[in-house]
Coordinates of C-alpha atoms and ligand atoms in Angstrom, one line a residue:
X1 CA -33.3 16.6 36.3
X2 CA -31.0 17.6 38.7
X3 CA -27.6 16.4 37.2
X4 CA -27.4 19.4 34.6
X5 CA -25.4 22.0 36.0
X6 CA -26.3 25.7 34.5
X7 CA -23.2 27.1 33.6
X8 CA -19.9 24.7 33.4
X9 CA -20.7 21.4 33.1
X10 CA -19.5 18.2 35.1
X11 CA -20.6 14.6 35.0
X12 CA -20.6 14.7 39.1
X13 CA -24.2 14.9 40.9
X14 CA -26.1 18.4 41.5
X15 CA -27.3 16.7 44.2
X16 CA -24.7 14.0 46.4
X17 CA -27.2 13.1 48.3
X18 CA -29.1 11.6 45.6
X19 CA -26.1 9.8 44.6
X20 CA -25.4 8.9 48.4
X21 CA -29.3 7.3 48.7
X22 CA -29.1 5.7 45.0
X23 CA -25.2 4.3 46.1
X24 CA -26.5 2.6 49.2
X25 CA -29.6 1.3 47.6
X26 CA -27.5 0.0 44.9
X27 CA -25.3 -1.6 47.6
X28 CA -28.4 -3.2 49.8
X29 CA -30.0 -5.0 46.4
X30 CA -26.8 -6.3 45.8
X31 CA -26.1 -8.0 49.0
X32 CA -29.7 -9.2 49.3
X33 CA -28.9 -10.5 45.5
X34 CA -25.9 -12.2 47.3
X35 CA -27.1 -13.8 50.0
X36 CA -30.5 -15.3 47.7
X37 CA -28.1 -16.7 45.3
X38 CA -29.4 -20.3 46.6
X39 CA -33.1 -19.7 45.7
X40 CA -33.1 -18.3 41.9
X41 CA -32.0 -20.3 39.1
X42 CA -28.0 -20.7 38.4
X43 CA -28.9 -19.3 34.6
X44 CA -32.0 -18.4 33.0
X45 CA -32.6 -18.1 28.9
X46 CA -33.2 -14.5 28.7
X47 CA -36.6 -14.3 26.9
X48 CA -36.6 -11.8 23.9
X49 CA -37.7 -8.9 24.6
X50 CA -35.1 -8.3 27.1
X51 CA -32.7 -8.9 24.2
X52 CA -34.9 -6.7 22.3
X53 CA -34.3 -4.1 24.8
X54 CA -30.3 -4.3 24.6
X55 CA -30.3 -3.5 21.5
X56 CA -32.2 -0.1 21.9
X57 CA -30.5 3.1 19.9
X58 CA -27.6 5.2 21.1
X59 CA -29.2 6.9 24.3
X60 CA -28.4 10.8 23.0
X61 CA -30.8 12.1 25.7
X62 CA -30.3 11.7 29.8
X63 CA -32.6 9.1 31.2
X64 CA -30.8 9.6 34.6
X65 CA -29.0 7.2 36.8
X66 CA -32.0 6.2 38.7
X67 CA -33.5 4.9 35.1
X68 CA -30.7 3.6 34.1
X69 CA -30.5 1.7 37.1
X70 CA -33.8 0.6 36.7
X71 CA -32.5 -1.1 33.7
X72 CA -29.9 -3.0 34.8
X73 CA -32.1 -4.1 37.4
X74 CA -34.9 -5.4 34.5
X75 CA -32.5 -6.6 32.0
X76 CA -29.2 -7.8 33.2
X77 CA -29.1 -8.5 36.7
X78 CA -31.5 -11.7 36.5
X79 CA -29.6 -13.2 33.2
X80 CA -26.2 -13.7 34.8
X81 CA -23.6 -16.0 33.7
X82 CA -24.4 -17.7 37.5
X83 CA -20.7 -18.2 38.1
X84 CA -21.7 -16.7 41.7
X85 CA -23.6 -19.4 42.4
X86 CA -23.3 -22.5 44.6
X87 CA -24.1 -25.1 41.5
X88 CA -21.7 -23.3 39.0
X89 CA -19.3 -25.5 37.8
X90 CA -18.5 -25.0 34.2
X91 CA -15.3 -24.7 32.6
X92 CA -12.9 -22.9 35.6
X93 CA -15.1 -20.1 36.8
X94 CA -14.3 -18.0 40.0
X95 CA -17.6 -17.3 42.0
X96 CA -16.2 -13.6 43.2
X97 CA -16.7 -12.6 46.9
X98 CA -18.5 -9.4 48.6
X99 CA -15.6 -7.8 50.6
X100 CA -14.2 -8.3 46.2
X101 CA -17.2 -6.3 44.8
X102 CA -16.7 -3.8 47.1
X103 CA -12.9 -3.4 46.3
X104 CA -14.2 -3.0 42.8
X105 CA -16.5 0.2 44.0
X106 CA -13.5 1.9 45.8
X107 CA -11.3 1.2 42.8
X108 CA -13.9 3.3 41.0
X109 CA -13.9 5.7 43.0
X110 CA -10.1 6.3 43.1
X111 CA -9.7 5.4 39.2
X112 CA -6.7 5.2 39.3
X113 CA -4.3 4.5 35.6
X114 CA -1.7 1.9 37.5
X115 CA 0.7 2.9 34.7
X116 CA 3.5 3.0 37.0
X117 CA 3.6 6.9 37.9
X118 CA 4.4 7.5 41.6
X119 CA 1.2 6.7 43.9
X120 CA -0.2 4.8 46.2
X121 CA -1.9 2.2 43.7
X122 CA 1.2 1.1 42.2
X123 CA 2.7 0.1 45.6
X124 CA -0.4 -1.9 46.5
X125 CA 0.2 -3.8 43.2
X126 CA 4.0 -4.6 44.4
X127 CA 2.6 -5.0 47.9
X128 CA 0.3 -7.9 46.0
X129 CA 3.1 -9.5 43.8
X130 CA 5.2 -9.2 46.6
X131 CA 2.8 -11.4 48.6
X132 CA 2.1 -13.9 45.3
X133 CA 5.8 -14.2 44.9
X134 CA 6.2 -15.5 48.4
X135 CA 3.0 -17.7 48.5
X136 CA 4.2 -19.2 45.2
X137 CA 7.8 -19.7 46.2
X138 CA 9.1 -17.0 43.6
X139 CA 12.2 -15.0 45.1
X140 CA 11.5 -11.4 46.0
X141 CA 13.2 -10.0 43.7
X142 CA 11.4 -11.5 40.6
X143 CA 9.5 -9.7 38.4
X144 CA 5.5 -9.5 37.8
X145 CA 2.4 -8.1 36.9
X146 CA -1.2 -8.6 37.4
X147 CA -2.8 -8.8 34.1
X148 CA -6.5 -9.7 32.7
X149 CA -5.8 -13.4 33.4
X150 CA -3.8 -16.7 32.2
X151 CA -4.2 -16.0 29.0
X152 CA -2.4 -12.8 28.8
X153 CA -0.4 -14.4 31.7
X154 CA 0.8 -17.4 29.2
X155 CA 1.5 -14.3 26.6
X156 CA 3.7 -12.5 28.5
X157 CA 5.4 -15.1 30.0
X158 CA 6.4 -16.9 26.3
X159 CA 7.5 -13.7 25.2
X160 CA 10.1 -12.9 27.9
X161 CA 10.8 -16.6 27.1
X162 CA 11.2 -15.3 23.5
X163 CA 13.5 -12.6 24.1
X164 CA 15.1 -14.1 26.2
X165 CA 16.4 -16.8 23.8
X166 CA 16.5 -14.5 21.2
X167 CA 16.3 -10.4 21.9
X168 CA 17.1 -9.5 18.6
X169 CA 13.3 -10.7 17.6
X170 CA 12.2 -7.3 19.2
X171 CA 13.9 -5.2 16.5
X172 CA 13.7 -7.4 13.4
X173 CA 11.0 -9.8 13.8
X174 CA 10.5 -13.1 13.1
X175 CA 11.7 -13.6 9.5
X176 CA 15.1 -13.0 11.3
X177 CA 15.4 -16.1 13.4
X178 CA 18.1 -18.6 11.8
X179 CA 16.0 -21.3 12.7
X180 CA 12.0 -21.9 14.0
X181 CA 11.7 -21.3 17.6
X182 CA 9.3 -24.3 19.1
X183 CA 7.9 -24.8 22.2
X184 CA 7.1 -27.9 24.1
X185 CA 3.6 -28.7 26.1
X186 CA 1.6 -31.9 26.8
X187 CA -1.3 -32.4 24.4
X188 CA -4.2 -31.3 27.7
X189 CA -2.3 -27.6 27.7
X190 CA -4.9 -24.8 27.6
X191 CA -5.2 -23.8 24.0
X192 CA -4.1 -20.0 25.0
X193 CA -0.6 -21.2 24.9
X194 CA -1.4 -21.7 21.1
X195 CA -2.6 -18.4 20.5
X196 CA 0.1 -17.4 22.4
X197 CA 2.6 -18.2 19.9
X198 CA 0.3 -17.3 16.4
X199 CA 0.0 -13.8 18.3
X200 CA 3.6 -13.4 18.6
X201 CA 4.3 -14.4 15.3
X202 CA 6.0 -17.8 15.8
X203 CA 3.5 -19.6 14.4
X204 CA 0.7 -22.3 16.1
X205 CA 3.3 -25.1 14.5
X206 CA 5.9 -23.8 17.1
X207 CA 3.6 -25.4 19.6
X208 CA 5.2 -28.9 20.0
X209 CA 2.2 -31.5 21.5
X210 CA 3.9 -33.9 23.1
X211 CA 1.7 -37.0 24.9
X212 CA 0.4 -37.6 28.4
X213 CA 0.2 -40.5 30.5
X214 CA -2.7 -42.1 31.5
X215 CA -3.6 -39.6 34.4
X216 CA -3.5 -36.9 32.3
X217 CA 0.1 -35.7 33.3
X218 CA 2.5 -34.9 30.4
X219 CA 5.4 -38.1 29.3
X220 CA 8.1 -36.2 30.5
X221 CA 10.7 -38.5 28.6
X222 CA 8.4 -38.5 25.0
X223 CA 9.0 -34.9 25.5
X224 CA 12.3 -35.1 26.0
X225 CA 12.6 -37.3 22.6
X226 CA 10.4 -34.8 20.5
X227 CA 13.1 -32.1 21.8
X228 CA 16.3 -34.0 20.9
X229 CA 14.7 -35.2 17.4
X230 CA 13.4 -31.7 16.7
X231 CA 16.9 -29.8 17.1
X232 CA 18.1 -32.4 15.0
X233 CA 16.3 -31.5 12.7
X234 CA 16.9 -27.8 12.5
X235 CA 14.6 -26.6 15.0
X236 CA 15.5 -24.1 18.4
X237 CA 13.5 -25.5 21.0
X238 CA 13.7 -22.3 23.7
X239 CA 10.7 -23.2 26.3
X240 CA 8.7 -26.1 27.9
X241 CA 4.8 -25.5 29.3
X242 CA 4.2 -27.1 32.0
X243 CA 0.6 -27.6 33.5
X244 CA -0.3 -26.7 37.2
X245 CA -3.5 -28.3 37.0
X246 CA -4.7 -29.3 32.9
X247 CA -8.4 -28.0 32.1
X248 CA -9.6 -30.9 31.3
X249 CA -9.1 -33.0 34.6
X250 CA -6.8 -31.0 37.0
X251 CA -4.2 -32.9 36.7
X252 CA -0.5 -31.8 37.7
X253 CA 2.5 -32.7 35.7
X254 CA 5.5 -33.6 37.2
X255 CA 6.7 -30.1 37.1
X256 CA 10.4 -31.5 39.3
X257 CA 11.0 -33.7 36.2
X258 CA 10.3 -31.1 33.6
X259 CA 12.9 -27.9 35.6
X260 CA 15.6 -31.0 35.5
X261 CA 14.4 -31.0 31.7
X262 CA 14.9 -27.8 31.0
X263 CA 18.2 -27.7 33.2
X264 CA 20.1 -30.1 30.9
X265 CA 18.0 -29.0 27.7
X266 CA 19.3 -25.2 28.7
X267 CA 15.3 -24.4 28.0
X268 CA 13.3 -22.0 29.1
X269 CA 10.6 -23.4 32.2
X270 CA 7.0 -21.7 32.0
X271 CA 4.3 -23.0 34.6
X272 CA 0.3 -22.1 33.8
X273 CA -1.3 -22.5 36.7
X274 CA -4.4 -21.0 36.0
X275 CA -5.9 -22.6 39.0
X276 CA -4.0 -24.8 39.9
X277 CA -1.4 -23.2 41.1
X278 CA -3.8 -21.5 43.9
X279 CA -3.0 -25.2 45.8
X280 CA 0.0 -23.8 47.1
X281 CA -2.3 -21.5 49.3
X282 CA -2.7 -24.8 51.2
X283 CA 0.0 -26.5 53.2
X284 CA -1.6 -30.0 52.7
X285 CA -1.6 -29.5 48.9
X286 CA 1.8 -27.3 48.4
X287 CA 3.7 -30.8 47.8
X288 CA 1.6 -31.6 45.0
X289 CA 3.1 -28.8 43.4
X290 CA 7.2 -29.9 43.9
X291 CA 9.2 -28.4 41.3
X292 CA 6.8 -25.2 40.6
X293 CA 8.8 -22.8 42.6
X294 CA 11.7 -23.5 39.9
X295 CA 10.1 -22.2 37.0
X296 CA 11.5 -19.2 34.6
X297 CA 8.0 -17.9 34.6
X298 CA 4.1 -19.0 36.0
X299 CA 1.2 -17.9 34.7
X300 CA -2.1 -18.1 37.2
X301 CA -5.5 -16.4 37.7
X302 CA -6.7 -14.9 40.5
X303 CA -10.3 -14.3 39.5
X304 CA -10.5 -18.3 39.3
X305 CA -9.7 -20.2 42.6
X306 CA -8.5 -17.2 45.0
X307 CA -12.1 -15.3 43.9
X308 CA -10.7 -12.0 43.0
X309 CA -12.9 -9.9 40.9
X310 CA -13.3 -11.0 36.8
X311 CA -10.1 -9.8 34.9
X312 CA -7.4 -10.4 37.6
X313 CA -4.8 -13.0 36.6
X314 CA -0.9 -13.0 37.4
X315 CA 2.7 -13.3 35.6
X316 CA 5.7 -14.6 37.7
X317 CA 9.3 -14.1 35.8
X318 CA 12.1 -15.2 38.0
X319 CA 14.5 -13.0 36.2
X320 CA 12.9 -9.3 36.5
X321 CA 15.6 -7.4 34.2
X322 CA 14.7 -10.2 31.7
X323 CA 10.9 -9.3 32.2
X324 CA 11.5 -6.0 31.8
X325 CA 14.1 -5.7 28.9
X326 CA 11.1 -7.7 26.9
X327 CA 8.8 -5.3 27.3
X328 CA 10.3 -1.9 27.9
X329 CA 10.0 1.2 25.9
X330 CA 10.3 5.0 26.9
X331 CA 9.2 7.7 24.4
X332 CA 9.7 11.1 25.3
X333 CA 6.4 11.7 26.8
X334 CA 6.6 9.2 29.1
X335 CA 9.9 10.3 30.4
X336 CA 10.8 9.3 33.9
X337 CA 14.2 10.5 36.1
X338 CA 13.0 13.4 37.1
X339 CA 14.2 12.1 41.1
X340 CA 10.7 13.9 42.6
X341 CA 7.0 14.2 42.0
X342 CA 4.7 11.8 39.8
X343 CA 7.9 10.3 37.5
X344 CA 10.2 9.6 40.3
X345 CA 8.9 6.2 40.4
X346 CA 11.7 3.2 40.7
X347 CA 9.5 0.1 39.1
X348 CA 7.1 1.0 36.0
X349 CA 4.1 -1.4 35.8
X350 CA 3.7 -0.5 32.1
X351 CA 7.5 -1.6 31.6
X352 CA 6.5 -5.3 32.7
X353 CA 3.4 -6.0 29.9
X354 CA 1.9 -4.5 26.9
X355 CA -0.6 -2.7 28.6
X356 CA 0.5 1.4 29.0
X357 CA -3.0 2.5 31.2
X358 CA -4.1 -0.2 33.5
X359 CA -7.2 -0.6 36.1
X360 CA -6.1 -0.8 39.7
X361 CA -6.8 -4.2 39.7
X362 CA -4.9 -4.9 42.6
X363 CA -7.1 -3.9 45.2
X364 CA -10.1 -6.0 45.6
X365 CA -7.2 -8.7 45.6
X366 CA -5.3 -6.3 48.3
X367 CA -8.5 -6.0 50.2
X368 CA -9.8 -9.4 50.2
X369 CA -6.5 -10.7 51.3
X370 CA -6.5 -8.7 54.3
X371 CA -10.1 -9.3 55.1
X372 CA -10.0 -13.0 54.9
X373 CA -6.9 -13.9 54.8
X374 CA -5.0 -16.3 53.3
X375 CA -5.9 -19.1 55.8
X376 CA -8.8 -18.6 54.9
X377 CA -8.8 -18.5 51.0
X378 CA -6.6 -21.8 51.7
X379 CA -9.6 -23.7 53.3
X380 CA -11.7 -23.1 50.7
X381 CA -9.5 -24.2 47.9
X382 CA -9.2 -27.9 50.4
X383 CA -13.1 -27.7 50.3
X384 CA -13.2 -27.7 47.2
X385 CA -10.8 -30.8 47.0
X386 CA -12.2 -32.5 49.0
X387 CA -16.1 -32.1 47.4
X388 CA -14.5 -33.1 44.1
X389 CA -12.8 -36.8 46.1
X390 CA -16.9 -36.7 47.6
X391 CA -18.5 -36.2 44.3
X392 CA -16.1 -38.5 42.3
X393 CA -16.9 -40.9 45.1
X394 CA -20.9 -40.5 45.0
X395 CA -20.2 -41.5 41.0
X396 CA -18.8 -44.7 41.4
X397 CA -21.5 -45.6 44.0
X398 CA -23.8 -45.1 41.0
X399 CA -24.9 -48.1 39.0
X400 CA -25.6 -45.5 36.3
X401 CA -22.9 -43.3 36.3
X402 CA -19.7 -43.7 35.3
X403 CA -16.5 -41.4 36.3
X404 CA -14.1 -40.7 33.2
X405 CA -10.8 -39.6 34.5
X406 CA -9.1 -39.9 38.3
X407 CA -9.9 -36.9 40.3
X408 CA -6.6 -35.6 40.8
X409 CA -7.5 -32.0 41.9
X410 CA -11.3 -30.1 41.7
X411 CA -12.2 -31.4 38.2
X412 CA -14.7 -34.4 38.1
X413 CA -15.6 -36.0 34.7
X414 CA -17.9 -38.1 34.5
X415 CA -21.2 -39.7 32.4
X416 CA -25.0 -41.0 33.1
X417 CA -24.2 -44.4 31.5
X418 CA -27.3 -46.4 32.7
X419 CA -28.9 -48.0 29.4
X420 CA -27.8 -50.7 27.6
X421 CA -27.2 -48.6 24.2
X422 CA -23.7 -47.1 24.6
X423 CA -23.6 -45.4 21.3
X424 CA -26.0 -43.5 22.1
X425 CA -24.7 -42.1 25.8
X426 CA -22.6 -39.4 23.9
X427 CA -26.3 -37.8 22.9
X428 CA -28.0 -38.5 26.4
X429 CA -25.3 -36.9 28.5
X430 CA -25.4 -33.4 25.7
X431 CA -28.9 -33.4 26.9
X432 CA -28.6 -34.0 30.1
X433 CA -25.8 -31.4 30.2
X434 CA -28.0 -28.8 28.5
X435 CA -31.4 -29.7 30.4
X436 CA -29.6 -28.9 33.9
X437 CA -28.5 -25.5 32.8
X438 CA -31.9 -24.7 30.9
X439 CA -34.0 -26.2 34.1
X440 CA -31.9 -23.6 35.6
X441 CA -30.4 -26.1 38.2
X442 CA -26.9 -26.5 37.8
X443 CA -24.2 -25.3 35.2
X444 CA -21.4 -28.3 34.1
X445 CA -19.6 -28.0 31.1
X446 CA -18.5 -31.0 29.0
X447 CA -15.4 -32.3 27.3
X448 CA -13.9 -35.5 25.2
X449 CA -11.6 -37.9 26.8
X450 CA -10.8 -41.0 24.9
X451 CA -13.7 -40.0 22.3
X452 CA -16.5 -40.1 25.4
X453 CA -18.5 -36.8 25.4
X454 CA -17.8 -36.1 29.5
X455 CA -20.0 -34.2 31.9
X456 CA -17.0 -31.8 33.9
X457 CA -17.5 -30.1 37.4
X458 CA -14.9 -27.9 38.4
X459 CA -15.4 -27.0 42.0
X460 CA -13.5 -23.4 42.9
X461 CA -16.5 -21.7 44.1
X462 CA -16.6 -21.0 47.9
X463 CA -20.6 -21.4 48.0
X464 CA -20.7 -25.1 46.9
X465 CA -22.1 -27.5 49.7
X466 CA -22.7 -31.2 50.1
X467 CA -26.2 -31.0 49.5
X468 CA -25.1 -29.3 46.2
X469 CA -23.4 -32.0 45.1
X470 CA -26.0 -35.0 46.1
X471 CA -28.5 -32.9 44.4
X472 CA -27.0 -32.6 41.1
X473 CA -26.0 -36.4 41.0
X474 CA -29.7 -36.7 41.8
X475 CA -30.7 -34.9 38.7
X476 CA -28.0 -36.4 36.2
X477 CA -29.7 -39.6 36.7
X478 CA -33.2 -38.8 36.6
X479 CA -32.6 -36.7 33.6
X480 CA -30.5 -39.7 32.3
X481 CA -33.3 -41.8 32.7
X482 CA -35.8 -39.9 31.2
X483 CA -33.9 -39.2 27.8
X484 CA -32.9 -43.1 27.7
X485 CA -36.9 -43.5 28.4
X486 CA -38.2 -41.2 25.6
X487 CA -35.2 -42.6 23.1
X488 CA -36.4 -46.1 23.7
X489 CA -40.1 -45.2 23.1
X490 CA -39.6 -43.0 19.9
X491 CA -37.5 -46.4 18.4
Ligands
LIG1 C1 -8.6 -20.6 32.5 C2 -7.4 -21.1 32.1 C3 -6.5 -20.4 31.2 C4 -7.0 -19.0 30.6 O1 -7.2 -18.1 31.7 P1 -8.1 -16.8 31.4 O2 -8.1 -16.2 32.8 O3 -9.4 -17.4 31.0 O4 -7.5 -16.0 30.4 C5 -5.3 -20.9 30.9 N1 -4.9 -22.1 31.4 C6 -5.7 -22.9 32.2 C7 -5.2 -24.2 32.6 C8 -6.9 -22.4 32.5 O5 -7.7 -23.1 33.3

């Protein structure tokens, strides 16, 4: 075996050419795996002995890269989650891109710890925000971070909201607030802004739920009501969540009437815009948007609709000294100042978040941006409005389907509603929903609106095409039809 030096040892090959012909192979499967996306099966069940085989001991003993290749090859690279493929539309799932995986491979190869010491990683990161400020209306000057995604996004982001209102908190917790801190979001806000406020300690009753509308957009004056009963009360409202886009359905609050909110409220403004946000890419959708570009803070993903690389999401805070004062913390070893070499730098990353080391996440999104460009990345997110209108449109047309909530952005819900039995359509459209994935031909995901069990497509792949969509429409009602069939014959 050819990787075991004699003497000192080191992980790197004996041989580079090996590595070189292994690399390149690895590479070529990969982009033939790419570009046959179409005819395999958007998931598969993985059968059990390939679990079996993932759970094998602690390898003590080389088996080599080429074997352990080999494995990969056998027993992961066939059971994806199948978010890269074209019929993928569960949850809010990026589908990735090639010129992305490739970013990944030279950010390997660099490894680079994005900490904040002086290199050239850390001014591609600024180079990134610097371009996500300006897409997203955010002065230059504001502070931000790339981060795993909106979750940790929505963290950060409501605790510089935190300290903000009340910096004390970061030397004597909690128990020393005067009165509870509560937050206000509509009742369709993703339920990481909850965990959000249980992790730092204020509690999931901060969270104040306050109704929507009809369309799915918060009731901006309800809100407003909950706020001015709740100080009453005793409570400190400090922030309002606003949704760029709700998980559920897409849609957009009035994000204008919620900054005039805050204004006269004197509270703080945070945006999530998971995906949502991404619209602004697009000139035609930016106005959808009005009022974004005044938030305190926004939250948004980039490994959802701009197809970065999984783990790659984004924190805005207008105010950077307020983004940084939340977060920063010097110990000796990590001592900066010193004017020259590796310390010298002027922004920290690791001042901005919790995280200290940190993957150079920023350059598949670097990379990508240049190679396609943001035109580009633009035209995809309108595709992908524009196939939700089509495919919400190919639902009405359907005698036995039945659309659940206004497509407002790329989320379509909707259910096969074609027998006479309506009790029974929450059950039919679980099994439809389940069939499609196990048949292997296209992943949805479901939710509840108004206590109807919804089929949900949300479209923010770039390899989705018409034929996609008429397909899958296809098969919700023949699969409807059969279950309705078999239900009426068992009774
Ligand atoms: C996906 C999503 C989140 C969470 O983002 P992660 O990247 O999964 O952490 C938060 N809010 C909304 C609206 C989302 O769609």
């Amino acid at each position: 075996m050819p990787y075991a030096h004699d003497r000192e040892r080191s992980l790197d090959p004996a041989d580079w050419g090996d590595f070189r012909a292994l690399g390149h192979r690895m590479v070529d499967d990969m982009a033939a795996w790419l570009e046959g996306l179409d005819e395999r099966p958007v998931w598969q069940p993985m059968p059990p002995e390939v679990r079996q085989r993932l759970r094998a001991p602690v390898p003590i003993r080389a088996d080599g890269p080429e074997r352990a290749y080999q494995a990969f090859r056998q027993d992961v690279l066939d059971y994806p989650l199948g978010n890269a493929h074209p019929r993928f539309w569960g949850w809010v799932i990026g589908s990735g891109t090639p010129v992305g995986m490739l970013g990944q491979l030279l950010a390997g190869a660099v490894n680079t710890n994005v900490g904040g010491a002086e290199c050239a990683a850390v001014h591609v990161e600024a180079q990134v925000l610097a371009w996500l400020k300006e897409l997203m209306g955010f002065p230059t000057d504001a502070g931000g971070l790339l981060v795993s995604g909106a979750s940790v996004a929505n963290l950060t982001a409501i605790a510089v909201a935190r300290h903000d209102r009340a910096p004390r908190v970061r030397r004597t917790g909690v128990h020393s607030l005067e009165r509870p801190l509560t937050l206000y979001a509509s009742t369709e806000t993703h339920s990481s802004v909850q965990r959000a406020l249980e992790a730092l300690g204020l509690g999931a009753e901060a969270l104040r739920s306050t109704p929507v509308r009809k369309d799915g957009t918060a009731d901006v004056e309800a809100m407003r009501r909950m706020i001015l009963a709740d100080r009453a009360a005793g409570q400190e409202p400090f922030a309002v969540v606003g949704n760029a886009g709700t998980v559920n359905t897409g849609a957009i609050d009035d994000l204008s009437a919620l900054a005039d909110l805050c204004a006269a409220e004197g509270l703080w403004f945070h945006v999530d815009g998971a995906f949502g946000a991404l619209a602004a890419l697009s000139p035609r959708l930016r106005p959808r948007l009005r009022g974004m570009d005044r938030a305190d803070s926004l939250a948004f993903d980039l490994h959802k609709w701009l197809s970065a690389p999984y783990g790659t999401g984004c924190v805005l805070v207008r105010d950077a000294a307020t983004h940084r004062e939340a977060f920063a913390l010097t110990p000796a070893y990590l001592a900066r100042s010193h004017g020259r070499g590796l310390s010298s730098s002027e922004v920290w990353l690791s001042d901005f978040g919790l995280e200290l080391s940190r993957p150079f996440r920023a350059l598949p999104v670097w990379l990508s941006l240049k190679a396609y460009g943001v035109e580009e990345f633009a035209r995809v997110i309108e595709q992908n409005v524009a196939q939700a209108r089509e495919l919400g449109g190919m639902v009405e047309a359907e005698d036995t389907l039945e659309l659940l909530a206004p497509v407002s952005l790329n989320v379509v819900c909707f259910r096969w509603s074609g027998g006479n039995d309506g009790s029974a359509l929450d059950a039919i459209n679980r099994e439809i929903l389940v069939r499609l994935q196990e048949r292997g031909v296209a992943v949805l995901s479901s939710t509840v609106l108004e206590g109807r069990f919804a089929l949900r497509a949300a479209l923010v792949g770039h390899r989705t095409r018409r034929e996609d969509l008429e397909l899958v429409v296809r098969e919700v009602q023949a699969e409807g039809a059969a279950i309705a069939g078999n239900r009426m014959a068992a009774a």
